[in-house]
Amino acid sequence: MAEREPSSTTWQQGMPEAGAAACGNADASRAALDILEGGGNAIDAAVAAAYVMGTVEPLDSGIGAGGFMIMHDAASGKTESVDFLGVAPMAASYELYPSMGAGNDYIIRVKGRENERGHRSVGVPGTVRGLGEAQAKFGKLAMADVLEPAITLAEGGFKVGHKAALRMARTEELLNFTEATRKLLLKPDGSLYRAGEEMANPEYGQSLRMIAHDGPDCFYKGALADLLLAEMEAHNGFLSRADLENYEAIWRAPATARFKGHDVATMAPPSSGGLVFAGLAALERESVTDGAHYDLLAGAMLEMFRKRAAGYGDPAFVKVATGESSETTSLAVIDKDGNAACITYSNNNHSGVVLPGTGILLNNQMMLFSPWPGNPNEVVGGKRPVSSMMPSLMFRDGKVRMAIGASGSTRIPTSIMQVLFNSLVLGDNLPDAVGRARLHAETEMLLADAELEETVADIAEARKLQLKLSPGRDPMLASVQAVAVNDDGTMAAVGDPRARASGMVR
């Protein structure tokens, strides 16, 4: 069994007695492994870790968020996925106006930025319904046991992590949006929390206790629903009682593919995960050398986004301001019995609205839609937006060999593509595969870690792309969390060092 490491450890490898977990924060990894040691399986552990992430990194995820989960039950051999994305309220509608962007480009904007911030930016949150159904279907423990780690941290306090502090600093203006938001996310003197400082959210703990006691319906039909609807009505939000009561998590057959002797299960549309494996399959036919592979990857990325853009309408006629945020939570768990789960979920960038008395920060997932009518991703009541989130599982000979997911907007698919390429084509071990420098090619832009400048400058010139370099290893180029099962039965768990994330084996 691997030794227990300090919270700064981003990866571990060892022979598991319980399993392995990779999360964006060490509190979540520890919670997952505690659940496994307490008799839970990977599905229980992943749901527990997801709720912990919503507690300790509240801007990125939580009760007010939505996303995807993919899971494998070893006893039955079933692999299933659940879509719990936020959906557009039935009354959602925005007034648009034309504007000129910073580069003198023509952009359609939403009046008052109502799709970006505030009560009208909130999509129907899916977290409680989706995670509740997944845990009830495949988990072993009572929901109260699964929620206990998050409740303990919310009520007893926790240390603010590196990424959480970074996020709060980058959205400081939005943290002043409402009195409840200021009360929760800023210190009494109005200053920001810094990494390592103590923070708590006892009202969130009480909300979790209500879910543990009353089940998911308390959020959609019960006491929490009443509080949410009162807040929406008071501030002219779109969300209605019918929107909440009619919300459903959707169980979807995973999208499947095959790459380098592995069977892959990832999220079906509205996720764009399947395009990643199509891109990897195309690269499998190429002659690859280490170092020269970045141009091949850039080409695969551009083709992937070309196919994806075909579902958004013709960008040659108008550039639409879209807003898929890089602020997401992703985590992966595999237990000793071969059960596995991977969750990616998000508040998008968050609305700036904390529901008073609950500690719940609400999403701004309406920003994921295109506000321009007449395209496949337009705002329609009851609709789910297109998403880059793609929690995935990889199998060999019918057994899970890897669970992998990432946070980071459109850099999610490109980062996962690179990590899998590094691992399965270049032969990197998992820590090295996650740790390599990355690039991201999309439409007319090439974003890359600054250390790749000499390599990517020629790629950008040859492909006529605007080059932007990212200094250091910023999580802007995505944060990947992955757990792998090695041939000798050991497990490797890697939390992306970009986000000072956490991988643990126990």
mmCIF file of C-alpha atoms in Angstrom, residues 215-442:
data_model
loop_
_atom_site.group_PDB
_atom_site.id
_atom_site.type_symbol
_atom_site.label_atom_id
_atom_site.label_comp_id
_atom_site.label_asym_id
_atom_site.label_seq_id
_atom_site.Cartn_x
_atom_site.Cartn_y
_atom_site.Cartn_z
ATOM 1 C CA GLY A 215 -33.110 13.065 -0.948
ATOM 2 C CA PRO A 216 -32.721 14.995 -4.211
ATOM 3 C CA ASP A 217 -36.369 16.034 -4.291
ATOM 4 C CA CYS A 218 -35.721 18.629 -1.583
ATOM 5 C CA PHE A 219 -33.789 20.648 -4.167
ATOM 6 C CA TYR A 220 -36.354 20.302 -6.949
ATOM 7 C CA LYS A 221 -39.660 20.156 -5.058
ATOM 8 C CA GLY A 222 -38.946 20.812 -1.388
ATOM 9 C CA ALA A 223 -37.489 23.393 0.978
ATOM 10 C CA LEU A 224 -34.393 24.249 -1.074
ATOM 11 C CA ALA A 225 -36.569 24.632 -4.170
ATOM 12 C CA ASP A 226 -38.774 27.126 -2.316
ATOM 13 C CA LEU A 227 -35.758 29.225 -1.342
ATOM 14 C CA LEU A 228 -34.377 29.158 -4.893
ATOM 15 C CA LEU A 229 -37.705 30.152 -6.442
ATOM 16 C CA ALA A 230 -38.205 32.998 -3.971
ATOM 17 C CA GLU A 231 -34.771 34.366 -4.904
ATOM 18 C CA MET A 232 -35.522 34.092 -8.629
ATOM 19 C CA GLU A 233 -38.893 35.786 -8.286
ATOM 20 C CA ALA A 234 -37.401 38.626 -6.247
ATOM 21 C CA HIS A 235 -34.757 39.332 -8.889
ATOM 22 C CA ASN A 236 -36.663 38.656 -12.124
ATOM 23 C CA GLY A 237 -34.868 35.395 -12.877
ATOM 24 C CA PHE A 238 -36.095 32.964 -15.505
ATOM 25 C CA LEU A 239 -36.187 29.817 -13.338
ATOM 26 C CA SER A 240 -39.698 28.618 -12.446
ATOM 27 C CA ARG A 241 -41.183 25.894 -10.275
ATOM 28 C CA ALA A 242 -42.035 23.903 -13.394
ATOM 29 C CA ASP A 243 -38.388 24.096 -14.532
ATOM 30 C CA LEU A 244 -37.226 22.554 -11.274
ATOM 31 C CA GLU A 245 -39.951 19.934 -10.969
ATOM 32 C CA ASN A 246 -39.514 18.784 -14.569
ATOM 33 C CA TYR A 247 -35.723 18.535 -14.490
ATOM 34 C CA GLU A 248 -34.422 15.063 -15.298
ATOM 35 C CA ALA A 249 -30.945 13.598 -15.364
ATOM 36 C CA ILE A 250 -30.569 11.676 -18.620
ATOM 37 C CA TRP A 251 -28.957 8.249 -18.728
ATOM 38 C CA ARG A 252 -27.139 7.947 -22.030
ATOM 39 C CA ALA A 253 -25.302 5.096 -23.682
ATOM 40 C CA PRO A 254 -21.637 6.140 -23.724
ATOM 41 C CA ALA A 255 -19.935 7.018 -26.974
ATOM 42 C CA THR A 256 -17.400 4.296 -27.770
ATOM 43 C CA ALA A 257 -14.167 4.068 -29.707
ATOM 44 C CA ARG A 258 -10.994 2.019 -29.900
ATOM 45 C CA PHE A 259 -7.431 3.318 -29.664
ATOM 46 C CA LYS A 260 -4.125 1.492 -29.265
ATOM 47 C CA GLY A 261 -5.698 -1.743 -28.113
ATOM 48 C CA HIS A 262 -8.033 -0.011 -25.657
ATOM 49 C CA ASP A 263 -11.804 0.218 -25.762
ATOM 50 C CA VAL A 264 -12.963 3.688 -24.836
ATOM 51 C CA ALA A 265 -16.197 4.868 -23.250
ATOM 52 C CA THR A 266 -16.834 8.603 -23.111
ATOM 53 C CA MET A 267 -19.780 10.976 -23.031
ATOM 54 C CA ALA A 268 -22.154 11.079 -25.988
ATOM 55 C CA PRO A 269 -23.471 14.436 -27.293
ATOM 56 C CA PRO A 270 -24.025 17.118 -26.083
ATOM 57 C CA SER A 271 -20.439 16.367 -25.027
ATOM 58 C CA SER A 272 -17.861 16.554 -27.810
ATOM 59 C CA GLY A 273 -15.820 13.699 -26.301
ATOM 60 C CA GLY A 274 -16.263 11.394 -29.270
ATOM 61 C CA LEU A 275 -14.383 13.841 -31.505
ATOM 62 C CA VAL A 276 -11.254 13.401 -29.371
ATOM 63 C CA PHE A 277 -11.043 9.702 -30.072
ATOM 64 C CA ALA A 278 -11.767 10.232 -33.748
ATOM 65 C CA GLY A 279 -8.796 12.593 -33.779
ATOM 66 C CA LEU A 280 -6.595 10.098 -31.952
ATOM 67 C CA ALA A 281 -7.607 7.329 -34.345
ATOM 68 C CA ALA A 282 -6.469 9.483 -37.259
ATOM 69 C CA LEU A 283 -3.101 10.026 -35.568
ATOM 70 C CA GLU A 284 -2.676 6.292 -35.044
ATOM 71 C CA ARG A 285 -1.964 5.965 -38.752
ATOM 72 C CA GLU A 286 0.799 8.569 -38.698
ATOM 73 C CA SER A 287 4.523 8.050 -38.213
ATOM 74 C CA VAL A 288 5.258 9.747 -34.898
ATOM 75 C CA THR A 289 8.492 10.948 -33.354
ATOM 76 C CA ASP A 290 8.795 12.529 -29.926
ATOM 77 C CA GLY A 291 9.047 16.315 -30.237
ATOM 78 C CA ALA A 292 7.754 16.467 -33.790
ATOM 79 C CA HIS A 293 4.355 15.240 -32.659
ATOM 80 C CA TYR A 294 3.045 18.666 -31.709
ATOM 81 C CA ASP A 295 2.260 19.569 -35.319
ATOM 82 C CA LEU A 296 0.278 16.345 -35.740
ATOM 83 C CA LEU A 297 -1.649 17.109 -32.586
ATOM 84 C CA ALA A 298 -2.350 20.686 -33.692
ATOM 85 C CA GLY A 299 -3.732 19.409 -36.978
ATOM 86 C CA ALA A 300 -5.969 16.891 -35.207
ATOM 87 C CA MET A 301 -7.243 19.603 -32.863
ATOM 88 C CA LEU A 302 -8.099 21.981 -35.693
ATOM 89 C CA GLU A 303 -10.009 19.242 -37.491
ATOM 90 C CA MET A 304 -11.834 18.340 -34.285
ATOM 91 C CA PHE A 305 -13.013 21.915 -33.749
ATOM 92 C CA ARG A 306 -13.910 22.257 -37.432
ATOM 93 C CA LYS A 307 -16.310 19.342 -37.056
ATOM 94 C CA ARG A 308 -17.626 20.693 -33.777
ATOM 95 C CA ALA A 309 -18.204 24.164 -35.210
ATOM 96 C CA ALA A 310 -20.429 22.682 -37.901
ATOM 97 C CA GLY A 311 -23.009 22.188 -35.185
ATOM 98 C CA TYR A 312 -22.926 25.838 -34.128
ATOM 99 C CA GLY A 313 -23.942 27.561 -37.332
ATOM 100 C CA ASP A 314 -21.784 29.226 -39.958
ATOM 101 C CA PRO A 315 -19.108 31.402 -38.264
ATOM 102 C CA ALA A 316 -18.331 33.108 -41.591
ATOM 103 C CA PHE A 317 -21.472 35.222 -41.266
ATOM 104 C CA VAL A 318 -21.250 36.385 -37.656
ATOM 105 C CA LYS A 319 -18.975 35.887 -34.689
ATOM 106 C CA VAL A 320 -21.028 35.047 -31.638
ATOM 107 C CA ALA A 321 -19.799 35.768 -28.128
ATOM 108 C CA THR A 322 -19.765 32.366 -26.416
ATOM 109 C CA GLY A 323 -18.729 31.673 -22.869
ATOM 110 C CA GLU A 324 -17.641 28.180 -21.955
ATOM 111 C CA SER A 325 -15.591 28.777 -18.855
ATOM 112 C CA SER A 326 -12.358 27.052 -17.928
ATOM 113 C CA GLU A 327 -13.582 26.790 -14.346
ATOM 114 C CA THR A 328 -14.693 23.205 -13.851
ATOM 115 C CA THR A 329 -14.132 20.272 -11.512
ATOM 116 C CA SER A 330 -13.035 16.841 -12.687
ATOM 117 C CA LEU A 331 -12.158 13.734 -10.684
ATOM 118 C CA ALA A 332 -11.515 10.031 -11.217
ATOM 119 C CA VAL A 333 -11.742 6.978 -8.940
ATOM 120 C CA ILE A 334 -10.984 3.275 -9.452
ATOM 121 C CA ASP A 335 -11.435 0.818 -6.593
ATOM 122 C CA LYS A 336 -9.663 -2.480 -5.877
ATOM 123 C CA ASP A 337 -12.568 -4.463 -7.348
ATOM 124 C CA GLY A 338 -12.382 -2.763 -10.736
ATOM 125 C CA ASN A 339 -15.325 -0.397 -10.324
ATOM 126 C CA ALA A 340 -14.620 3.047 -11.756
ATOM 127 C CA ALA A 341 -16.170 6.480 -11.982
ATOM 128 C CA CYS A 342 -15.237 9.804 -13.497
ATOM 129 C CA ILE A 343 -17.132 13.052 -12.949
ATOM 130 C CA THR A 344 -16.741 16.431 -14.611
ATOM 131 C CA TYR A 345 -19.119 19.153 -13.523
ATOM 132 C CA SER A 346 -19.180 22.911 -13.415
ATOM 133 C CA ASN A 347 -20.756 26.178 -12.358
ATOM 134 C CA ASN A 348 -19.342 27.469 -15.656
ATOM 135 C CA ASN A 349 -17.880 30.776 -14.452
ATOM 136 C CA HIS A 350 -20.621 31.144 -11.768
ATOM 137 C CA SER A 351 -23.420 33.707 -11.782
ATOM 138 C CA GLY A 352 -22.238 35.726 -8.800
ATOM 139 C CA VAL A 353 -25.471 34.741 -7.026
ATOM 140 C CA VAL A 354 -25.318 32.900 -3.704
ATOM 141 C CA LEU A 355 -28.732 31.648 -2.614
ATOM 142 C CA PRO A 356 -29.248 33.348 0.797
ATOM 143 C CA GLY A 357 -29.340 31.017 3.772
ATOM 144 C CA THR A 358 -28.010 28.006 1.855
ATOM 145 C CA GLY A 359 -24.359 28.726 0.998
ATOM 146 C CA ILE A 360 -25.096 27.605 -2.589
ATOM 147 C CA LEU A 361 -23.363 29.518 -5.402
ATOM 148 C CA LEU A 362 -25.420 29.234 -8.585
ATOM 149 C CA ASN A 363 -24.154 28.512 -12.088
ATOM 150 C CA ASN A 364 -24.198 30.766 -15.139
ATOM 151 C CA GLN A 365 -24.614 27.882 -17.572
ATOM 152 C CA MET A 366 -26.857 29.990 -19.818
ATOM 153 C CA MET A 367 -23.581 31.428 -21.071
ATOM 154 C CA LEU A 368 -22.873 28.053 -22.704
ATOM 155 C CA PHE A 369 -25.610 28.677 -25.264
ATOM 156 C CA SER A 370 -25.238 30.809 -28.343
ATOM 157 C CA PRO A 371 -27.524 33.830 -27.933
ATOM 158 C CA TRP A 372 -27.887 34.090 -31.729
ATOM 159 C CA PRO A 373 -31.158 32.442 -32.880
ATOM 160 C CA GLY A 374 -31.403 29.881 -35.649
ATOM 161 C CA ASN A 375 -28.362 27.758 -34.781
ATOM 162 C CA PRO A 376 -28.155 24.304 -33.158
ATOM 163 C CA ASN A 377 -26.902 25.736 -29.854
ATOM 164 C CA GLU A 378 -29.442 28.558 -29.548
ATOM 165 C CA VAL A 379 -31.319 29.322 -26.344
ATOM 166 C CA VAL A 380 -34.431 27.139 -26.151
ATOM 167 C CA GLY A 381 -36.308 26.389 -22.943
ATOM 168 C CA GLY A 382 -35.603 22.883 -21.655
ATOM 169 C CA LYS A 383 -32.501 22.487 -23.812
ATOM 170 C CA ARG A 384 -28.982 21.466 -22.779
ATOM 171 C CA PRO A 385 -25.956 23.300 -24.165
ATOM 172 C CA VAL A 386 -23.064 21.788 -26.064
ATOM 173 C CA SER A 387 -20.191 21.042 -23.672
ATOM 174 C CA SER A 388 -16.487 20.206 -23.805
ATOM 175 C CA MET A 389 -16.662 18.145 -20.614
ATOM 176 C CA MET A 390 -15.804 14.500 -21.334
ATOM 177 C CA PRO A 391 -15.161 12.168 -18.384
ATOM 178 C CA SER A 392 -13.881 8.944 -19.930
ATOM 179 C CA LEU A 393 -12.976 5.336 -19.141
ATOM 180 C CA MET A 394 -10.547 3.104 -21.015
ATOM 181 C CA PHE A 395 -10.675 -0.688 -20.989
ATOM 182 C CA ARG A 396 -8.432 -3.555 -22.022
ATOM 183 C CA ASP A 397 -9.740 -7.105 -22.100
ATOM 184 C CA GLY A 398 -12.950 -5.905 -20.476
ATOM 185 C CA LYS A 399 -11.292 -4.366 -17.414
ATOM 186 C CA VAL A 400 -10.890 -0.687 -16.610
ATOM 187 C CA ARG A 401 -7.333 0.480 -17.201
ATOM 188 C CA MET A 402 -7.817 4.240 -16.905
ATOM 189 C CA ALA A 403 -10.316 6.845 -15.730
ATOM 190 C CA ILE A 404 -9.556 10.331 -17.025
ATOM 191 C CA GLY A 405 -11.192 13.730 -17.082
ATOM 192 C CA ALA A 406 -10.213 17.386 -17.171
ATOM 193 C CA SER A 407 -11.367 20.903 -16.455
ATOM 194 C CA GLY A 408 -10.636 23.807 -18.753
ATOM 195 C CA SER A 409 -13.360 24.703 -21.290
ATOM 196 C CA THR A 410 -12.402 23.844 -24.870
ATOM 197 C CA ARG A 411 -8.946 22.872 -23.594
ATOM 198 C CA ILE A 412 -10.560 19.796 -22.001
ATOM 199 C CA PRO A 413 -10.678 17.692 -25.182
ATOM 200 C CA THR A 414 -7.286 18.851 -26.401
ATOM 201 C CA SER A 415 -5.584 18.205 -23.056
ATOM 202 C CA ILE A 416 -7.062 14.714 -22.784
ATOM 203 C CA MET A 417 -6.039 14.037 -26.383
ATOM 204 C CA GLN A 418 -2.447 14.970 -25.520
ATOM 205 C CA VAL A 419 -2.273 12.983 -22.282
ATOM 206 C CA LEU A 420 -3.570 9.838 -23.987
ATOM 207 C CA PHE A 421 -1.242 10.391 -26.942
ATOM 208 C CA ASN A 422 1.699 10.863 -24.591
ATOM 209 C CA SER A 423 0.809 7.701 -22.703
ATOM 210 C CA LEU A 424 -0.280 5.305 -25.440
ATOM 211 C CA VAL A 425 1.783 6.510 -28.405
ATOM 212 C CA LEU A 426 4.916 8.032 -26.874
ATOM 213 C CA GLY A 427 5.008 5.525 -24.006
ATOM 214 C CA ASP A 428 5.063 7.997 -21.088
ATOM 215 C CA ASN A 429 4.122 6.799 -17.634
ATOM 216 C CA LEU A 430 1.004 8.576 -16.365
ATOM 217 C CA PRO A 431 2.738 11.324 -14.315
ATOM 218 C CA ASP A 432 4.929 12.213 -17.286
ATOM 219 C CA ALA A 433 2.004 12.051 -19.700
ATOM 220 C CA VAL A 434 0.072 14.575 -17.594
ATOM 221 C CA GLY A 435 3.171 16.640 -16.876
ATOM 222 C CA ARG A 436 4.344 17.325 -20.428
ATOM 223 C CA ALA A 437 4.050 20.805 -21.903
ATOM 224 C CA ARG A 438 0.849 21.311 -23.908
ATOM 225 C CA LEU A 439 -0.615 23.249 -26.771
ATOM 226 C CA HIS A 440 -4.155 24.000 -27.867
ATOM 227 C CA ALA A 441 -5.145 24.752 -31.460
ATOM 228 C CA GLU A 442 -8.634 26.064 -32.171
#
